[in-house]
Short mmCIF file of C-alpha atoms (C1' of nucleotides) in Angstrom, two decimals:
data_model
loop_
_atom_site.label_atom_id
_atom_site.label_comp_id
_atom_site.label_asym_id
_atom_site.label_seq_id
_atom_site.Cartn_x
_atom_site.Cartn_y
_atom_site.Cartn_z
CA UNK P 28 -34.62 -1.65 -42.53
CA UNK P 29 -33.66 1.86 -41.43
CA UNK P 30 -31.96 2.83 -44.46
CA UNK P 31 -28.09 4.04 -44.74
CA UNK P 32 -27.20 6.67 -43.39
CA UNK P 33 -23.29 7.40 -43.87
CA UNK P 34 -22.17 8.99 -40.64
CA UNK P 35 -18.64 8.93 -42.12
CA UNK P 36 -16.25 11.67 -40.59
CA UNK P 37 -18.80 14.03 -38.82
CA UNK P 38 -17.75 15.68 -35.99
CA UNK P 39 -20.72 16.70 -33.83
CA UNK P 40 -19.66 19.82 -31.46
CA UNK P 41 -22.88 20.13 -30.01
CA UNK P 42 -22.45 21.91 -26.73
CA UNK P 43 -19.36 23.78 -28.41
CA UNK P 44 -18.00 27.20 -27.57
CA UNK P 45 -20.30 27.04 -24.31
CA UNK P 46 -17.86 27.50 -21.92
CA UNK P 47 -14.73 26.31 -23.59
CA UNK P 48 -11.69 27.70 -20.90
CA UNK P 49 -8.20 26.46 -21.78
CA UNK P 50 -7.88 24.62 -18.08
CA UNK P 51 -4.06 25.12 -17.89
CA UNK P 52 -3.29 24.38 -21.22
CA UNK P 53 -0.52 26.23 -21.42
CA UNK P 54 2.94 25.15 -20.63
CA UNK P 55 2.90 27.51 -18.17
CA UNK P 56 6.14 25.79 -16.05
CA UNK P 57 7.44 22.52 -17.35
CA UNK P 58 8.28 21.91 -13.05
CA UNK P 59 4.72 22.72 -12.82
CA UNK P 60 4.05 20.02 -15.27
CA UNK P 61 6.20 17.31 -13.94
CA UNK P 62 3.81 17.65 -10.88
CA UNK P 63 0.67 17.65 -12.34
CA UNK P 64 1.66 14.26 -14.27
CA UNK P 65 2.67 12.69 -11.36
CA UNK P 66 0.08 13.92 -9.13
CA UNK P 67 -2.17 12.79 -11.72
CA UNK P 68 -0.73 9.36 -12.18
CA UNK P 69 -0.34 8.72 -7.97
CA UNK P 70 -3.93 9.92 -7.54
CA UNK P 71 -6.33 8.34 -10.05
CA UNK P 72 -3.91 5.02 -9.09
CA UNK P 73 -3.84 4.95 -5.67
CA UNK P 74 -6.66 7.68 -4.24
CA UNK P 75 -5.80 10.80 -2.08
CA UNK P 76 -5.14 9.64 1.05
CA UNK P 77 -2.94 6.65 0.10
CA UNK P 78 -0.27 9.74 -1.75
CA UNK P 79 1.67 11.93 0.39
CA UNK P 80 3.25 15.10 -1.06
CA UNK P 81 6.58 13.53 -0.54
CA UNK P 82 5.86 11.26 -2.70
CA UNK P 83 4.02 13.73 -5.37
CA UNK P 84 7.21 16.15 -5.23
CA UNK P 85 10.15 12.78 -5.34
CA UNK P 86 8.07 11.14 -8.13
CA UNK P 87 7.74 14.42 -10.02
CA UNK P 88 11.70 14.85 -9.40
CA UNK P 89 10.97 18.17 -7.87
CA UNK P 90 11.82 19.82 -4.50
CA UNK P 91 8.56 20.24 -2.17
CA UNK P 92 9.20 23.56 -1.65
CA UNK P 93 8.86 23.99 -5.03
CA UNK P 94 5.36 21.69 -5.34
CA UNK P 95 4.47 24.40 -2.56
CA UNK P 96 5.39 27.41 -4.97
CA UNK P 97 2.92 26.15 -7.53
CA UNK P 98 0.01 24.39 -5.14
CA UNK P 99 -1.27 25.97 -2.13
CA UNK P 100 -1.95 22.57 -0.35
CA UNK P 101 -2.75 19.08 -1.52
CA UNK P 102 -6.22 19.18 -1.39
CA UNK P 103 -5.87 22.01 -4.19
CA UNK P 104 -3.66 20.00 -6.33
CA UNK P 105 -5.89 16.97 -5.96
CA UNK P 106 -8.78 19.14 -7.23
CA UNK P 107 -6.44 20.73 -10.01
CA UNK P 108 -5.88 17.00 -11.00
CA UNK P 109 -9.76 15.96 -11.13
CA UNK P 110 -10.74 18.89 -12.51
CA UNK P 111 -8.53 18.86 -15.53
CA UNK P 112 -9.47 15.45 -16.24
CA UNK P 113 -13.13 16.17 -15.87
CA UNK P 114 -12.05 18.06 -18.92
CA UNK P 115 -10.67 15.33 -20.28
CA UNK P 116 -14.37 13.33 -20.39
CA UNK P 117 -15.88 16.91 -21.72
CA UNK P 118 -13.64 17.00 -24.50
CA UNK P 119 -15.32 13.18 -25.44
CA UNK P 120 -18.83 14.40 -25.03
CA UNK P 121 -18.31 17.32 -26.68
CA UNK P 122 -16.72 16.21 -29.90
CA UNK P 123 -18.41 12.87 -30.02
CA UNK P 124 -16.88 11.44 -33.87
CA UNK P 125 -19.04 9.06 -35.69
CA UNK P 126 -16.63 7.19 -38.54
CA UNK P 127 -17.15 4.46 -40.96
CA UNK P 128 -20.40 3.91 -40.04
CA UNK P 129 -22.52 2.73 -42.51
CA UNK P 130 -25.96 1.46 -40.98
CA UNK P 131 -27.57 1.83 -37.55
CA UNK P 132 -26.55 -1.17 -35.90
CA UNK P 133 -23.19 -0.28 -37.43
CA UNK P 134 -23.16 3.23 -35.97
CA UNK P 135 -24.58 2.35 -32.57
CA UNK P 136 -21.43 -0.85 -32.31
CA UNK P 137 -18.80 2.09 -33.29
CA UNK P 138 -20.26 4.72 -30.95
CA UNK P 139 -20.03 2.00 -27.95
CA UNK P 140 -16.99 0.52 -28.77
CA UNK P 141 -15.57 3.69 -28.73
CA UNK P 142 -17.36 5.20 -25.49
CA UNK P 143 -16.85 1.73 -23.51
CA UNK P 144 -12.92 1.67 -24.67
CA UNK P 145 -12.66 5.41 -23.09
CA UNK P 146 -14.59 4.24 -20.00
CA UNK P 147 -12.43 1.17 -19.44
CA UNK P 148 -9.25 3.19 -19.69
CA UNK P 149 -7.14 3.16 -16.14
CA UNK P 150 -6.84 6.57 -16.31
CA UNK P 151 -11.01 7.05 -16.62
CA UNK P 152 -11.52 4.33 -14.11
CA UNK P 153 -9.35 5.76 -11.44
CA UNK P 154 -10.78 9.53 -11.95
CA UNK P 155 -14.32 7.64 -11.32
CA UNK P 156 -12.65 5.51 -8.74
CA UNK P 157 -11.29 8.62 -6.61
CA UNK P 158 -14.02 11.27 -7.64
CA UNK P 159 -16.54 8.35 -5.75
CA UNK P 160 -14.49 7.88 -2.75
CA UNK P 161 -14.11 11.34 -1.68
CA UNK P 162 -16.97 12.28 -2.59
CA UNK P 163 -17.84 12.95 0.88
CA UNK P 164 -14.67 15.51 1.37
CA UNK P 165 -15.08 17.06 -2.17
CA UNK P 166 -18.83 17.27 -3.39
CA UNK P 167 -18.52 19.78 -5.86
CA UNK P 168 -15.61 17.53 -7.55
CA UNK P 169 -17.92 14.99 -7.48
CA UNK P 170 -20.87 16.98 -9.51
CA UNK P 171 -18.23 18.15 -11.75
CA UNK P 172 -17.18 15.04 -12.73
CA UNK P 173 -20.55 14.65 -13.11
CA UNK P 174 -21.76 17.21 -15.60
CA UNK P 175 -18.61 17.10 -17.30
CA UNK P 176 -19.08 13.75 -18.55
CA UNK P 177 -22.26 10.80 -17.98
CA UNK P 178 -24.22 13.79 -17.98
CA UNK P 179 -23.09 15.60 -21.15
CA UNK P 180 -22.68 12.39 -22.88
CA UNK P 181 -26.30 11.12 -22.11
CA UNK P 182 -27.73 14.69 -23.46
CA UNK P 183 -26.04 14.42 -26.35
CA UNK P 184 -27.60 10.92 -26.86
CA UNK P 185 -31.13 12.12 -25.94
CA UNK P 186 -30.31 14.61 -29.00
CA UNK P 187 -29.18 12.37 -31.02
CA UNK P 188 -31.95 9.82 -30.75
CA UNK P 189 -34.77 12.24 -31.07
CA UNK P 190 -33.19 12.96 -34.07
CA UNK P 191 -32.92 9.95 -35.49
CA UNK P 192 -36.67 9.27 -34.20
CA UNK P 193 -37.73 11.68 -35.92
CA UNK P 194 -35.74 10.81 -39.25
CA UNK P 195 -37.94 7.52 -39.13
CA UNK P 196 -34.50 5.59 -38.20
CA UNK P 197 -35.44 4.83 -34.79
CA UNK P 198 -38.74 4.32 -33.20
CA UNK P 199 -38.20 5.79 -29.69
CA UNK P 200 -40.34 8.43 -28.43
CA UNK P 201 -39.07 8.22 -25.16
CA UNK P 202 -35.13 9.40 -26.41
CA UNK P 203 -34.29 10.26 -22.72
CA UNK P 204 -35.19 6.86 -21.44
CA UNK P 205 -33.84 5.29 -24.52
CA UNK P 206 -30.42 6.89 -24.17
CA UNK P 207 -30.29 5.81 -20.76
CA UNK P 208 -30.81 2.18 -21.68
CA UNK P 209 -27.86 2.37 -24.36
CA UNK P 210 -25.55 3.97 -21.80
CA UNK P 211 -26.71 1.79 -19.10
CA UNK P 212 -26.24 -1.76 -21.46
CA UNK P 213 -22.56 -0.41 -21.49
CA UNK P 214 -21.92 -0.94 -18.62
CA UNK P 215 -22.71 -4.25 -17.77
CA UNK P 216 -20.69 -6.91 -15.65
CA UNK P 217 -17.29 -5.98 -17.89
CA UNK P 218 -17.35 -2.43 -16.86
CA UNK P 219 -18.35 -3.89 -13.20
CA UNK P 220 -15.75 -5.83 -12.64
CA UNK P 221 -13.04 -3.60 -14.39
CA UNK P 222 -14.04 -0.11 -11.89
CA UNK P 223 -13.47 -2.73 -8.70
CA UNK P 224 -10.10 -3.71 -10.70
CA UNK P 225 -10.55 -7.88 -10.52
CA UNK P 226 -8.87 -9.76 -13.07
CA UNK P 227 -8.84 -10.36 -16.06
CA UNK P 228 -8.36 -7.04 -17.34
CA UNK P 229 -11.10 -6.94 -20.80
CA UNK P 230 -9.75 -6.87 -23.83
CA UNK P 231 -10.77 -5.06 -27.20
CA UNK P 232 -12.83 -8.26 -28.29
CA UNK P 233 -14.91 -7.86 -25.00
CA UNK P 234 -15.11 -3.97 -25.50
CA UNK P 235 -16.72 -4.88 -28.95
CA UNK P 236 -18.56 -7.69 -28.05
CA UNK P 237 -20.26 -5.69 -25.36
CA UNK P 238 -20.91 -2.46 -27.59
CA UNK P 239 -22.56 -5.58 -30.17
CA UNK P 240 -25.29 -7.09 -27.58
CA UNK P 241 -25.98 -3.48 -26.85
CA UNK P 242 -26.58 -2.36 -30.16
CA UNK P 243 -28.92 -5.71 -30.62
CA UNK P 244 -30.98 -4.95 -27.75
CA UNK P 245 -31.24 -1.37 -28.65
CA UNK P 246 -32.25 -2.12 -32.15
CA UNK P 247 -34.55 -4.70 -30.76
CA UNK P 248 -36.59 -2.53 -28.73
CA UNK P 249 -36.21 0.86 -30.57
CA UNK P 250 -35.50 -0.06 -33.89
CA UNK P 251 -38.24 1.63 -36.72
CA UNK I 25 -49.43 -12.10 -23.98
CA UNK I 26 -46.90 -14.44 -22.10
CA UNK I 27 -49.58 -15.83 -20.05
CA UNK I 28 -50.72 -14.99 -16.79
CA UNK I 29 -48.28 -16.87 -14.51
CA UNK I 30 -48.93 -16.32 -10.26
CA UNK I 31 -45.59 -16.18 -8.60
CA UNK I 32 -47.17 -15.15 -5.40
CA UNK I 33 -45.06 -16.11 -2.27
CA UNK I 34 -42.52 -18.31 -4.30
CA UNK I 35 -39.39 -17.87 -2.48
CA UNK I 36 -36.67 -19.05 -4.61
CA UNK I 37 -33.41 -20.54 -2.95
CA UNK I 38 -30.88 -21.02 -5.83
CA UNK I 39 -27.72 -21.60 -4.17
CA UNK I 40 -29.71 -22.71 -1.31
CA UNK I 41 -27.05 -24.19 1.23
CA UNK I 42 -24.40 -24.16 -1.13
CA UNK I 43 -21.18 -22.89 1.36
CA UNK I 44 -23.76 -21.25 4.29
CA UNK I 45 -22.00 -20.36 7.05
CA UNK I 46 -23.14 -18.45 9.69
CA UNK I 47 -20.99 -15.49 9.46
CA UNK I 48 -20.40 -14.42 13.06
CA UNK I 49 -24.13 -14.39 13.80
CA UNK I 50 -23.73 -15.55 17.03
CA UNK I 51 -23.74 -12.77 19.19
CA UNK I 52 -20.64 -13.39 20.91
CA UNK I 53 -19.85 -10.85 22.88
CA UNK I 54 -22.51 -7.93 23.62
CA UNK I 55 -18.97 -5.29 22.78
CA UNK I 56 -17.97 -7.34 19.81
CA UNK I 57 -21.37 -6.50 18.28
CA UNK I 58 -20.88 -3.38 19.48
CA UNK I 59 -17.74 -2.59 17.63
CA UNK I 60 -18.94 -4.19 14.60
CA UNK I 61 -21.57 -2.00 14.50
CA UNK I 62 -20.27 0.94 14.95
CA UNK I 63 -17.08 0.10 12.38
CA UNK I 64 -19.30 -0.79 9.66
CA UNK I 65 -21.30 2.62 9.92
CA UNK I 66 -18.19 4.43 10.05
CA UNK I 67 -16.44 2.35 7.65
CA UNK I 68 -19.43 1.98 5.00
CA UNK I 69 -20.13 6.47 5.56
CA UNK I 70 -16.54 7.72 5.07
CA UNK I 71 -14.03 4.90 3.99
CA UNK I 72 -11.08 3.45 5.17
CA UNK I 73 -8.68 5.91 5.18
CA UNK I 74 -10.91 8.34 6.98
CA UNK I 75 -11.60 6.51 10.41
CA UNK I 76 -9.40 5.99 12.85
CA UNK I 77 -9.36 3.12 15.63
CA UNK I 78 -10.01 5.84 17.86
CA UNK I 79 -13.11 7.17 16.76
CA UNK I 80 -14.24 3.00 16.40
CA UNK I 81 -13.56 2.79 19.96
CA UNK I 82 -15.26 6.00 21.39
CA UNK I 83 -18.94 5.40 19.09
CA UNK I 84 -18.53 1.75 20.22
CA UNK I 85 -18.52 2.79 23.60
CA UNK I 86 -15.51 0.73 24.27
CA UNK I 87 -11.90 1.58 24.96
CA UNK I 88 -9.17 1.05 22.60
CA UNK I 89 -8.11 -1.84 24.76
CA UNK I 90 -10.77 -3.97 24.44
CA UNK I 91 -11.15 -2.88 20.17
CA UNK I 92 -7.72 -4.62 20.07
CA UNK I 93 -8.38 -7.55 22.25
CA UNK I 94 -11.23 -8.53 19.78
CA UNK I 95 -9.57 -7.29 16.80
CA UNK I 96 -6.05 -7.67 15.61
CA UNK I 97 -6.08 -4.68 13.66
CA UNK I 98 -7.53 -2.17 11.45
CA UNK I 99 -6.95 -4.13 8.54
CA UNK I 100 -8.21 -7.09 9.42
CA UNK I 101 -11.47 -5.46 11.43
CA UNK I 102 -12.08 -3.86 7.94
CA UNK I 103 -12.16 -6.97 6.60
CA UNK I 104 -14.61 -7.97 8.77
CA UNK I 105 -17.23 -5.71 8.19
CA UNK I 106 -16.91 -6.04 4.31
CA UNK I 107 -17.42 -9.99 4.79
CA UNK I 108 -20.27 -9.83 6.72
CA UNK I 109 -21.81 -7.48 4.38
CA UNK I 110 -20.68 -9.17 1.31
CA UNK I 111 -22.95 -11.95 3.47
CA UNK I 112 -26.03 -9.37 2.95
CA UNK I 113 -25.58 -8.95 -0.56
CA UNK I 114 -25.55 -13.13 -0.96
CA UNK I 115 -28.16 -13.27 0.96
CA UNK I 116 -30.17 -11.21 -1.07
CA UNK I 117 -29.14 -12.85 -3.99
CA UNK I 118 -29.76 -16.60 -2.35
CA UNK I 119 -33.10 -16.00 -1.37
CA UNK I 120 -35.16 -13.93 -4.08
CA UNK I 121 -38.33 -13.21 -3.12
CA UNK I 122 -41.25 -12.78 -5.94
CA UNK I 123 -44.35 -11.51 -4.66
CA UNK I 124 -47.75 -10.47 -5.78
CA UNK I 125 -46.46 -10.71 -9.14
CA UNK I 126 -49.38 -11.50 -11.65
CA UNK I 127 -47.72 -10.83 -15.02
CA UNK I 128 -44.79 -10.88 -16.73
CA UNK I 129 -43.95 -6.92 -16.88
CA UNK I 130 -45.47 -7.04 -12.79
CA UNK I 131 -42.36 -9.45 -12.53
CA UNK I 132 -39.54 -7.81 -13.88
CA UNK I 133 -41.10 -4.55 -12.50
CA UNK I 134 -41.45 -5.96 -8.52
CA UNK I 135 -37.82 -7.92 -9.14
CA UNK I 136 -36.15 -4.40 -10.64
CA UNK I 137 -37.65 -2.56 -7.72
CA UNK I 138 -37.05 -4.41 -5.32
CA UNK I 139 -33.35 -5.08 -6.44
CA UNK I 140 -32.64 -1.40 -7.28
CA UNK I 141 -34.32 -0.15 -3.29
CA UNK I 142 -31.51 -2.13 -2.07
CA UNK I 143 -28.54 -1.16 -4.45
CA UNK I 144 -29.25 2.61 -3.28
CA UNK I 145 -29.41 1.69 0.54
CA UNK I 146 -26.71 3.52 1.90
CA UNK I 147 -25.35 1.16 3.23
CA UNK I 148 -24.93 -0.98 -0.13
CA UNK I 149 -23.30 2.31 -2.13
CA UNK I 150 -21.27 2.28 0.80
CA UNK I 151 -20.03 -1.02 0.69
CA UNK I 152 -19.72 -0.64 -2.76
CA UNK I 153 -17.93 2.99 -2.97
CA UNK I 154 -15.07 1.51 -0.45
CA UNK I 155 -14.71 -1.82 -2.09
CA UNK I 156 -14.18 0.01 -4.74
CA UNK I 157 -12.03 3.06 -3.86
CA UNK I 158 -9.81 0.04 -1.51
CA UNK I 159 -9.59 -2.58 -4.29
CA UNK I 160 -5.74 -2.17 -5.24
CA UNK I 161 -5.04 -2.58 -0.84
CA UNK I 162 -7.76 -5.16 -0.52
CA UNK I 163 -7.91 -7.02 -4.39
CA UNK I 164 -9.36 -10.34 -2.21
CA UNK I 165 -12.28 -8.14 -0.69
CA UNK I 166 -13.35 -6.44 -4.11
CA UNK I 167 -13.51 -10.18 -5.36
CA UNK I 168 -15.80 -11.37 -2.56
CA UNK I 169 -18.06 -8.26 -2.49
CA UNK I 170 -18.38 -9.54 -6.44
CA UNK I 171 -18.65 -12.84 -6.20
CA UNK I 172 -21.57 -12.55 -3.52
CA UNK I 173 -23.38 -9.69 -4.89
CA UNK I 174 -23.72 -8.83 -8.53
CA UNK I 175 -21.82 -12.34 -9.87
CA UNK I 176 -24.78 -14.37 -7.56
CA UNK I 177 -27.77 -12.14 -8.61
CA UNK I 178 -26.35 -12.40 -11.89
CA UNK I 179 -26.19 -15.84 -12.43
CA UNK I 180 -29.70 -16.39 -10.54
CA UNK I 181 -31.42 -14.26 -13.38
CA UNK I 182 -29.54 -15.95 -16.53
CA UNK I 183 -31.07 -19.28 -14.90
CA UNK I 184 -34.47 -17.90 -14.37
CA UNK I 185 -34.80 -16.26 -17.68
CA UNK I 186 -33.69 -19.32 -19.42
CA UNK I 187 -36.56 -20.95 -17.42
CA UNK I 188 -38.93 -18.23 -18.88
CA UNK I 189 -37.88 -19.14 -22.19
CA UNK I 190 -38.13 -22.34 -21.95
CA UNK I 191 -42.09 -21.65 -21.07
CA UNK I 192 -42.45 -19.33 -23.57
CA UNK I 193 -43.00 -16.34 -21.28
CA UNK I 194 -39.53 -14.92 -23.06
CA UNK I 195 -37.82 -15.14 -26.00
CA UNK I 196 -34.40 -14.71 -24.73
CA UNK I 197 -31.83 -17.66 -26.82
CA UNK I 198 -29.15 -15.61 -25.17
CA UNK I 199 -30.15 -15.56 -21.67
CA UNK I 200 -26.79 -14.32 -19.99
CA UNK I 201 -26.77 -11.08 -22.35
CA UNK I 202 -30.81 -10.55 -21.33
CA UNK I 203 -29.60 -10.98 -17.66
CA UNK I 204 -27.04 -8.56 -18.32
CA UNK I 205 -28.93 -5.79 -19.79
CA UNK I 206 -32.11 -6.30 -17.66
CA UNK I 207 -29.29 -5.03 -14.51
CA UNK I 208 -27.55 -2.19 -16.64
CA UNK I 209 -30.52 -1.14 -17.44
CA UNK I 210 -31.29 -0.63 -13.30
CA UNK I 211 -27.96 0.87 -12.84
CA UNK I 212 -29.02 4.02 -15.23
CA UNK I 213 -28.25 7.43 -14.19
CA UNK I 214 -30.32 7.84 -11.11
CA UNK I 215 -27.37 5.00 -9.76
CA UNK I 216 -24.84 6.44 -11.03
CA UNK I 217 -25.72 9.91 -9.05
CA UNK I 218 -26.33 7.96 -6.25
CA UNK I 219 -22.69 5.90 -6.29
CA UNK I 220 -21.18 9.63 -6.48
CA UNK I 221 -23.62 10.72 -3.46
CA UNK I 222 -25.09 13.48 -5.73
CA UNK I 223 -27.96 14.93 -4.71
CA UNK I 224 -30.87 14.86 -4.47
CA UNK I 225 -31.06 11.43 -3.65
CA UNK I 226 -33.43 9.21 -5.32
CA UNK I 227 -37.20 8.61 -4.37
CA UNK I 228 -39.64 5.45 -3.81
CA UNK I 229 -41.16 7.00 -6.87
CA UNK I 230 -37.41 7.22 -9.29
CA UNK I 231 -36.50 3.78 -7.94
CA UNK I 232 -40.30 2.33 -9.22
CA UNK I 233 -40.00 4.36 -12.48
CA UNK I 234 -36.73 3.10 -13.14
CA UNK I 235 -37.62 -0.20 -12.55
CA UNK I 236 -40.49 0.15 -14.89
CA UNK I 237 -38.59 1.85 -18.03
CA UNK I 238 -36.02 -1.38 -17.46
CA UNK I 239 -39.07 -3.79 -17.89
CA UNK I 240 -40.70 -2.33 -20.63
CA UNK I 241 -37.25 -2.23 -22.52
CA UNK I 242 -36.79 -5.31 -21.34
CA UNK I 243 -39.92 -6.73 -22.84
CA UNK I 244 -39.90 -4.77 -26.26
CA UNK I 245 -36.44 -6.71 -26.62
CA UNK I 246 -36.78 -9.93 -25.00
CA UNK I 247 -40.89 -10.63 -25.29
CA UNK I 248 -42.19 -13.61 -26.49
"C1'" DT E 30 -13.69 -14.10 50.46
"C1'" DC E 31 -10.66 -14.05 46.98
"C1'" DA E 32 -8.88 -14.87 42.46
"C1'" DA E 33 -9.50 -14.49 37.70
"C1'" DG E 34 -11.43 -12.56 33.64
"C1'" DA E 35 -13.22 -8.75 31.25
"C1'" DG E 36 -13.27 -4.11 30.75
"C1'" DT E 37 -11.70 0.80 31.24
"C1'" DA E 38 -9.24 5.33 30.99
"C1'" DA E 39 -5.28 7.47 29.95
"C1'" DA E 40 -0.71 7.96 28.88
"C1'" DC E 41 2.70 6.64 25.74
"C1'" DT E 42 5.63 5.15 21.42
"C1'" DG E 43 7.03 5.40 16.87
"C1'" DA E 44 6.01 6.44 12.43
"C1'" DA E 45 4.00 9.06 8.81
"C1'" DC E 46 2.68 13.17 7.01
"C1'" DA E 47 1.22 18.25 5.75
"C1'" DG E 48 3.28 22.21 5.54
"C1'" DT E 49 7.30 25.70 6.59
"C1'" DT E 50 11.78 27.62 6.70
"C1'" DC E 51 16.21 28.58 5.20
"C1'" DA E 52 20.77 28.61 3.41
"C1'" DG E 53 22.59 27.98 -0.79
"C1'" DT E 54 22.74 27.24 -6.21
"C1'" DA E 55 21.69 28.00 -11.12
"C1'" DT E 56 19.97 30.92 -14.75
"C1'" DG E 57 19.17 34.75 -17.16
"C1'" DC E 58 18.23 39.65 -17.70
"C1'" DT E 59 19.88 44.59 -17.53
"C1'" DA O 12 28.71 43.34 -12.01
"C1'" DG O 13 24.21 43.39 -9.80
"C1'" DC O 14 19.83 41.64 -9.27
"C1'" DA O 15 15.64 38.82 -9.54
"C1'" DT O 16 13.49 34.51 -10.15
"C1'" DA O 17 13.19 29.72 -9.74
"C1'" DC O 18 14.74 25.85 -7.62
"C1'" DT O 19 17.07 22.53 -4.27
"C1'" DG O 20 17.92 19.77 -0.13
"C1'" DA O 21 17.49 19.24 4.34
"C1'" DA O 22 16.02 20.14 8.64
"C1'" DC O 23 12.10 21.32 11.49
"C1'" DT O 24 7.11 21.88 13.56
"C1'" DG O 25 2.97 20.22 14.86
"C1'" DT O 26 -0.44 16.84 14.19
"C1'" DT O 27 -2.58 12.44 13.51
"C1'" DC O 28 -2.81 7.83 14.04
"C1'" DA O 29 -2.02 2.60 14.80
"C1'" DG O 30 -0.95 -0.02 18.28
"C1'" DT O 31 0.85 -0.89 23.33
"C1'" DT O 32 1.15 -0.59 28.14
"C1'" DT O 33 -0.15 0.34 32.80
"C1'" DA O 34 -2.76 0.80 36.71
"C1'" DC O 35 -7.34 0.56 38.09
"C1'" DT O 36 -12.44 -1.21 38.52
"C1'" DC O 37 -15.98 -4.05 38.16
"C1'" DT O 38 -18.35 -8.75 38.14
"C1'" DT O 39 -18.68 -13.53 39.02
"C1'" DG O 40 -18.32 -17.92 40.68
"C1'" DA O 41 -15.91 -21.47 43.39
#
DNA sequence: TCAAGAGTAAACTGAACAGTTCAGTATGCT
DNA sequence: AGCATACTGAACTGTTCAGTTTACTCTTGA
């Protein structure tokens, strides 16, 4: 076995204070607000060319001369939009918490339950969903998006595993490719199926189940 | 070992003639093709949203005129195209071809390869990217492209690694989750960049080395 | 030779949409 | 009171685009 090792309430901040900005976190207008929610609801739902700012400025119950005062143009409010919920997926990769766990295969369920759960959310889905059809108008959204989170995430995994490698909890000398793998088993037909939005929507017990037969595997082929 | 076991030339047809139907193949009109062709690079490069009829008709060489006598509409010529290559991906997935393979890991490593080349043809992220970004307009199209694609391929690798269990070249009791993770573990990060169109795209030589990292997971997990 | 079918170019229609302008209103500060 | 700031609602401009129509040109085959 691979020994306990109680993970219970650490928080890992391991690329903190690089580069932490408050991306309009401030209240700065609450009209300003109403049109960043609904922005942000009509885009990641429906994609940028299928909302007009008619649309944005009526659902936001605002005037468009006012959505003018605060945005420049749409495209800017569309990146506004994906770039504070690139922040969004930072915030995840950045504070990554690891709770009740009590063994390996115990911390490695509770670490993809929780990372598949965020994943399958709409509102994660339809930020990957846009960011990958314009990707051809708005590259650098689509590198942010990027970085911000599979990229951060799967860093912090190589970390992690090399740790735990070298701990004697994990046999894995390749932690990059390892890491990959785990992310990778994560997203199997479930997350498929849910970015291309078919029916039936998964539910917790398929979240877990998922997170389960990737722990196995994992634990099959890098376990100590 | 798991045996030597010579799957040279074998040219598996699974669903073999299960619903064929020759998807417009016939060559009916010389400007049919013509617009076909040119809709699906347009449509498969920049989306729905982004082309218009016009720009069909002009790098079809054909006027509007005749693009609506063949066509009804956008919609439906959108349609089209995704069918008919939704009928690639089946295709693909109907008739799996195995070759020089002369062990086990040569297998999984010519499959993966050969698999992952043609998830990263343009063409395929394309198809995929505005199945995708269109699946709340066209919900019956995302469902094809799945059905024919990744659901097919899916299903033909839970029934061949049962097989391989069977003969003791596996030890998979749980073939569908081995399927599962054999594919996630193709779809690792060098897909991922490539679904988002990041560059730099990826090589013979990343597509070959991903295949090979999936096989020799695969095998530390799932080897007899 | 002529009629029909297929195709073409170009103009046009109606709708949607990004973005602007402007006259007027509400609030709050000095 | 006087003034500035923020906002509204509605009209307006110019553009794009799906889809249609018209008048014209080939080609072909009976």
């Amino acid at each position: 076995m691979w020994g306990m090792i109680d993970l219970r309430s650490v928080r890992v901040h391991l690329y903190a204070m690089s580069e932490v900005r408050p991306i309009a976190c401030l209240d700065e207008s609450p009209k300003r607000r109403a049109v960043l929610e609904a922005a942000a609801q009509l885009f990641l739902s429906q994609g940028y060319g299928a909302v007009s700012m008619d649309v944005v400025a009526r659902e936001a119950g605002v005037s468009k001369a006012t959505l003018y005062a605060h945005f420049p143009g749409k495209d800017k409010l569309f990146a506004t939009i994906v770039a504070s919920n690139c922040a969004r997926l930072q915030r995840l990769a950045e504070e990554i918490p690891v709770e009740h766990a009590t063994d390996m295969r115990a911390t490695l369920v509770t670490m993809g339950t929780e990372w598949l759960a965020f994943f399958l959310q709409p509102r994660t889905l339809g930020l990957y969903r846009v960011v990958m059809a314009e990707s051809p108008r708005f590259p650098e959204l689509a590198a942010a998006f990027y970085e911000a989170g599979p990229h951060k995430l799967k860093e912090w995994m190589v970390n992690w595993i090399a740790a735990e490698t070298a701990s004697g909890h994990l046999r894995a000398p390749d932690a990059r490719t390892a890491a990959e793998h785990f992310l990778a088993m994560l997203r199997t037909s479930v997350f498929f199926r849910a970015t291309l939005d078919l029916p039936p929507a998964p539910t917790d017990a398929d979240t877990a189940q998922v997170a389960e037969a990737a722990a196995d595997t994992f634990l099959r082929a890098f376990g100590p």
